[in-house]
């Protein structure tokens, strides 16, 4: 109904709800993200697969189900069809959420950190399918840069290769998720939501069919680089790779930081949802 009425709609993903926070805690984060979208006068559409049905917009109980079910499948773009066919519960990643957005005609999304090029990519070739979908979904995605466990420099290079602009929200550097400064340069700095909306509008009007990333730095930086490095090394020693890597590393870092990264991560997700809503509203007022 919101899309038909041409109201600004902001998509939110469910992988972070199911796999990004300690068990049960994801639902409150998702609810708060939705609330912040609503107070900005946009409509939240949290996306996930429930018993084989791709749902665009979830009820409270459905959100809770994702948070309470750690064995909900992590569904990337290539897993959507299998998840539907098997009637399974599937938490969609940024990539799969964008794939659904393309079908539904949603142009804005908020998330925490983007997937990208993993450290050791020369050996593993582990590059998130988020990048593939960012390269073809006409949506503005607000994130705090790429996930901190990645090779951020290589991710930034690949974003450039794929023609995906990275706009810096009040910054010239791509944020490093838990840390605001020190990242690679952005395509352009933006200081107002109108600025961001206008660049996205021109990008698409120029026939670019990719996403536009709006990178918002965290309000407070945390220095947890060594904890992330340690967790990535432990994962390697234990042979944890592929889709299981992020949930494993996040859980270890959340534990090792005494929950400080959990709190930081929650704020990031909520603030990014709010900014996505504000830009969606600014975009709706452009013409
Ligand atoms: N960043 C977080 N928590 C997460 C993710 C990113 O802080 O849970 C998730 C997102 O859903 C993202 C996915 O799309 O990780 C990418 O996973 P992979 O690298 O396996 O493609
Ligand atoms: Mn991967």
Coordinates of C-alpha atoms and ligand atoms in Angstrom, one line a residue:
X1 CA 0.0 0.0 0.0
X2 CA 2.8 2.4 0.9
X3 CA 4.5 1.8 -2.5
X4 CA 1.3 2.3 -4.4
X5 CA 0.7 5.5 -2.5
X6 CA 4.3 6.4 -3.5
X7 CA 5.3 6.9 0.1
X8 CA 9.0 6.7 1.0
X9 CA 9.8 3.1 1.9
X10 CA 13.0 1.9 3.6
X11 CA 14.0 -1.8 3.4
X12 CA 15.8 -3.4 6.4
X13 CA 17.5 -6.8 6.4
X14 CA 17.0 -9.8 8.7
X15 CA 20.5 -11.5 8.7
X16 CA 21.7 -9.0 11.3
X17 CA 18.5 -9.7 13.4
X18 CA 19.1 -13.5 13.4
X19 CA 22.9 -13.7 13.3
X20 CA 24.4 -10.3 14.2
X21 CA 23.5 -10.1 17.9
X22 CA 23.3 -12.4 20.9
X23 CA 20.3 -14.6 20.8
X24 CA 17.0 -12.7 21.3
X25 CA 18.6 -9.3 21.2
X26 CA 18.1 -8.7 17.5
X27 CA 14.3 -8.1 17.7
X28 CA 14.6 -5.0 19.8
X29 CA 17.2 -3.6 17.5
X30 CA 15.0 -4.3 14.5
X31 CA 12.0 -2.7 16.2
X32 CA 13.9 0.4 17.1
X33 CA 15.2 0.7 13.6
X34 CA 11.6 0.5 12.3
X35 CA 10.5 3.1 14.9
X36 CA 13.2 5.5 13.7
X37 CA 12.1 5.0 10.1
X38 CA 8.5 5.8 11.1
X39 CA 9.3 9.0 13.1
X40 CA 11.1 10.3 10.0
X41 CA 7.8 9.8 8.1
X42 CA 8.9 6.9 6.0
X43 CA 7.5 3.3 6.0
X44 CA 9.8 0.4 7.2
X45 CA 9.8 -2.8 5.2
X46 CA 11.9 -5.4 7.0
X47 CA 12.5 -8.3 4.6
X48 CA 12.8 -12.0 5.3
X49 CA 11.6 -15.4 4.2
X50 CA 9.0 -16.9 6.5
X51 CA 8.2 -20.6 5.9
X52 CA 9.0 -20.1 2.3
X53 CA 7.2 -16.8 1.7
X54 CA 9.2 -13.8 0.9
X55 CA 7.8 -11.1 3.2
X56 CA 8.3 -7.4 2.6
X57 CA 7.3 -5.9 5.9
X58 CA 7.2 -8.0 9.1
X59 CA 5.0 -8.1 12.2
X60 CA 6.5 -7.9 15.6
X61 CA 6.1 -11.7 16.3
X62 CA 7.8 -12.4 13.0
X63 CA 10.8 -10.2 13.8
X64 CA 11.0 -12.0 17.2
X65 CA 11.1 -15.3 15.4
X66 CA 14.2 -14.3 13.5
X67 CA 15.9 -13.1 16.7
X68 CA 15.0 -16.3 18.5
X69 CA 16.0 -18.8 15.8
X70 CA 19.8 -18.8 15.4
X71 CA 19.5 -21.6 12.9
X72 CA 17.3 -19.5 10.6
X73 CA 19.1 -19.8 7.2
X74 CA 21.4 -17.0 6.2
X75 CA 20.0 -16.2 2.8
X76 CA 22.1 -14.5 0.2
X77 CA 20.8 -13.7 -3.3
X78 CA 21.5 -17.2 -4.6
X79 CA 19.7 -18.9 -1.7
X80 CA 16.3 -17.2 -2.1
X81 CA 14.8 -19.7 -4.5
X82 CA 15.9 -22.7 -2.5
X83 CA 14.6 -21.2 0.7
X84 CA 11.2 -20.5 -0.9
X85 CA 11.0 -24.0 -2.4
X86 CA 11.9 -25.7 0.9
X87 CA 9.4 -23.5 2.9
X88 CA 12.2 -22.5 5.2
X89 CA 12.9 -19.6 7.5
X90 CA 15.4 -17.4 5.8
X91 CA 17.2 -14.3 7.1
X92 CA 18.1 -12.2 4.1
X93 CA 21.6 -10.5 3.8
X94 CA 22.1 -7.1 2.3
X95 CA 22.4 -8.8 -1.1
X96 CA 19.2 -10.8 -0.8
X97 CA 17.3 -7.9 0.6
X98 CA 18.4 -5.8 -2.3
X99 CA 17.3 -8.5 -4.7
X100 CA 13.9 -8.5 -3.2
X101 CA 13.9 -4.6 -3.3
X102 CA 14.4 -4.8 -7.0
X103 CA 11.3 -7.0 -7.4
X104 CA 9.2 -4.9 -5.1
X105 CA 10.4 -1.5 -6.4
X106 CA 12.0 -0.3 -3.1
X107 CA 14.7 2.3 -3.5
X108 CA 16.1 2.8 0.0
X109 CA 17.7 0.5 2.6
X110 CA 19.4 0.8 5.9
X111 CA 21.9 -1.7 7.4
X112 CA 24.9 -2.0 9.6
X113 CA 28.0 -3.0 7.6
X114 CA 28.2 -4.1 4.0
X115 CA 29.7 -7.4 3.0
X116 CA 32.7 -7.2 0.8
X117 CA 36.1 -8.6 0.0
X118 CA 37.4 -10.9 2.8
X119 CA 40.9 -10.9 4.1
X120 CA 42.9 -13.6 2.4
X121 CA 40.7 -13.2 -0.8
X122 CA 43.7 -14.2 -2.9
X123 CA 43.4 -17.7 -1.5
X124 CA 39.7 -18.0 -0.7
X125 CA 38.1 -15.8 -3.3
X126 CA 35.5 -15.0 -0.6
X127 CA 33.8 -11.9 -1.8
X128 CA 30.3 -11.2 -0.5
X129 CA 27.4 -11.4 -2.9
X130 CA 26.3 -8.1 -1.4
X131 CA 28.7 -6.5 -3.9
X132 CA 27.0 -8.2 -6.9
X133 CA 23.6 -7.0 -5.9
X134 CA 24.9 -3.5 -5.0
X135 CA 26.1 -3.4 -8.6
X136 CA 22.6 -4.0 -10.0
X137 CA 20.0 -2.7 -7.5
X138 CA 18.9 0.9 -8.0
X139 CA 18.7 1.7 -4.3
X140 CA 20.4 4.0 -1.9
X141 CA 21.9 1.9 0.9
X142 CA 23.0 3.5 4.2
X143 CA 25.8 1.6 6.0
X144 CA 28.7 2.4 8.2
X145 CA 31.2 1.2 5.6
X146 CA 32.1 -2.4 5.1
X147 CA 32.2 -5.0 8.0
X148 CA 35.4 -4.5 10.0
X149 CA 36.5 -8.1 9.5
X150 CA 37.0 -7.5 5.8
X151 CA 39.8 -6.2 3.7
X152 CA 38.3 -2.8 3.6
X153 CA 40.8 -1.4 1.1
X154 CA 40.1 -4.2 -1.4
X155 CA 36.4 -3.7 -0.8
X156 CA 36.7 -0.1 -1.6
X157 CA 38.6 -0.9 -4.8
X158 CA 35.9 -3.4 -5.9
X159 CA 33.1 -0.9 -5.2
X160 CA 34.9 1.4 -7.6
X161 CA 35.4 -1.3 -10.2
X162 CA 31.7 -2.1 -10.0
X163 CA 30.8 1.6 -10.4
X164 CA 29.1 1.9 -7.0
X165 CA 29.5 5.4 -5.6
X166 CA 30.2 5.7 -1.9
X167 CA 29.0 9.0 -0.4
X168 CA 30.5 10.1 2.9
X169 CA 28.0 11.4 5.4
X170 CA 29.8 14.5 6.8
X171 CA 33.0 12.8 6.1
X172 CA 35.7 12.4 3.3
X173 CA 36.6 8.9 4.5
X174 CA 34.8 5.6 4.2
X175 CA 34.0 4.7 7.8
X176 CA 35.5 1.5 9.2
X177 CA 32.3 0.3 11.0
X178 CA 33.4 0.6 14.6
X179 CA 35.8 3.5 13.8
X180 CA 34.9 6.7 12.0
X181 CA 38.3 7.7 10.6
X182 CA 41.2 6.2 8.7
X183 CA 39.3 4.5 5.8
X184 CA 39.8 4.9 2.1
X185 CA 38.5 8.1 0.4
X186 CA 34.8 8.4 -0.6
X187 CA 33.5 9.3 -4.0
X188 CA 31.9 12.5 -2.7
X189 CA 31.2 14.0 0.7
X190 CA 27.6 15.0 1.4
X191 CA 26.4 17.2 4.2
X192 CA 22.6 17.2 3.7
X193 CA 19.9 14.6 2.9
X194 CA 19.0 16.7 -0.1
X195 CA 22.6 16.4 -1.4
X196 CA 22.5 12.7 -1.0
X197 CA 19.1 12.4 -2.6
X198 CA 20.1 14.5 -5.6
X199 CA 23.3 12.5 -6.3
X200 CA 21.2 9.3 -6.2
X201 CA 18.6 10.8 -8.5
X202 CA 21.3 11.9 -11.0
X203 CA 23.1 8.6 -10.8
X204 CA 19.9 6.7 -11.9
X205 CA 18.8 9.4 -14.4
X206 CA 22.2 9.0 -16.0
X207 CA 21.3 5.3 -16.6
X208 CA 23.6 3.9 -13.9
X209 CA 21.7 0.8 -12.6
X210 CA 23.7 0.3 -9.5
X211 CA 23.2 1.1 -5.8
X212 CA 24.5 4.3 -4.2
X213 CA 26.1 3.7 -0.8
X214 CA 25.7 6.4 1.8
X215 CA 28.4 5.8 4.4
X216 CA 27.6 7.1 7.9
X217 CA 30.4 6.9 10.5
X218 CA 29.6 5.8 14.0
X219 CA 29.0 8.6 16.5
X220 CA 31.6 7.2 18.9
X221 CA 34.6 5.2 17.6
X222 CA 35.7 2.0 19.3
X223 CA 39.2 0.7 19.0
X224 CA 38.6 -3.0 18.7
X225 CA 40.9 -3.8 15.7
X226 CA 43.0 -6.2 17.7
X227 CA 39.9 -8.1 18.9
X228 CA 38.6 -8.3 15.3
X229 CA 42.1 -9.5 14.1
X230 CA 42.2 -12.2 16.8
X231 CA 38.7 -13.4 16.0
X232 CA 39.5 -13.6 12.3
X233 CA 42.6 -15.7 13.1
X234 CA 40.7 -18.0 15.4
X235 CA 38.1 -18.6 12.7
X236 CA 40.9 -19.5 10.3
X237 CA 42.5 -21.9 12.7
X238 CA 39.1 -23.6 13.3
X239 CA 38.4 -23.8 9.6
X240 CA 35.3 -21.5 9.8
X241 CA 34.8 -19.9 6.5
X242 CA 32.1 -18.8 4.0
X243 CA 28.7 -17.6 5.2
X244 CA 29.5 -18.8 8.8
X245 CA 32.4 -16.5 9.2
X246 CA 30.6 -13.2 10.0
X247 CA 28.3 -14.7 12.7
X248 CA 31.3 -16.4 14.3
X249 CA 33.6 -13.4 14.3
X250 CA 30.8 -11.0 15.5
X251 CA 30.0 -13.3 18.4
X252 CA 33.6 -13.6 19.4
X253 CA 34.2 -9.9 19.2
X254 CA 30.9 -9.2 21.1
X255 CA 32.2 -11.5 23.9
X256 CA 35.8 -10.3 24.0
X257 CA 34.7 -6.6 24.1
X258 CA 32.4 -7.2 27.1
X259 CA 29.4 -6.3 25.0
X260 CA 30.8 -2.9 23.9
X261 CA 30.7 -3.9 20.3
X262 CA 27.1 -5.1 20.7
X263 CA 26.0 -1.7 21.9
X264 CA 28.0 0.1 19.2
X265 CA 26.5 -2.3 16.5
X266 CA 23.0 -1.6 17.7
X267 CA 23.5 2.2 17.5
X268 CA 25.0 1.9 14.0
X269 CA 22.0 -0.2 12.7
X270 CA 19.4 2.2 14.2
X271 CA 21.1 5.4 13.1
X272 CA 21.6 4.1 9.5
X273 CA 17.9 3.1 9.3
X274 CA 17.0 6.7 10.5
X275 CA 19.3 8.3 7.9
X276 CA 17.9 6.1 5.1
X277 CA 14.4 7.3 6.0
X278 CA 15.5 10.9 6.0
X279 CA 17.1 10.6 2.6
X280 CA 14.1 8.6 1.3
X281 CA 11.8 11.5 2.4
X282 CA 14.2 14.1 0.8
X283 CA 14.2 12.1 -2.4
X284 CA 10.4 12.1 -2.5
X285 CA 10.4 15.9 -2.3
X286 CA 12.9 16.4 -5.1
X287 CA 10.4 16.8 -7.9
Ligands
LIG1 N1 27.4 -6.6 9.2 C1 27.1 -6.7 10.5 N2 26.3 -7.8 10.9 C2 25.9 -8.7 10.0 C3 26.2 -8.5 8.6 C4 26.9 -7.4 8.3 O1 27.5 -5.9 11.4 O2 25.2 -9.6 10.4 C5 25.6 -9.4 7.5 C6 24.8 -8.6 6.5 O3 23.5 -9.2 6.4 C7 25.6 -8.8 5.2 C8 26.2 -10.1 5.4 O4 24.8 -8.7 4.1 O5 26.6 -10.1 6.8 C9 27.3 -10.5 4.4 O6 27.7 -11.8 4.6 P1 28.7 -12.5 3.6 O7 30.1 -11.8 3.9 O8 28.8 -13.9 4.1 O9 28.2 -12.3 2.3
LIG2 MN1 31.2 -15.1 1.5

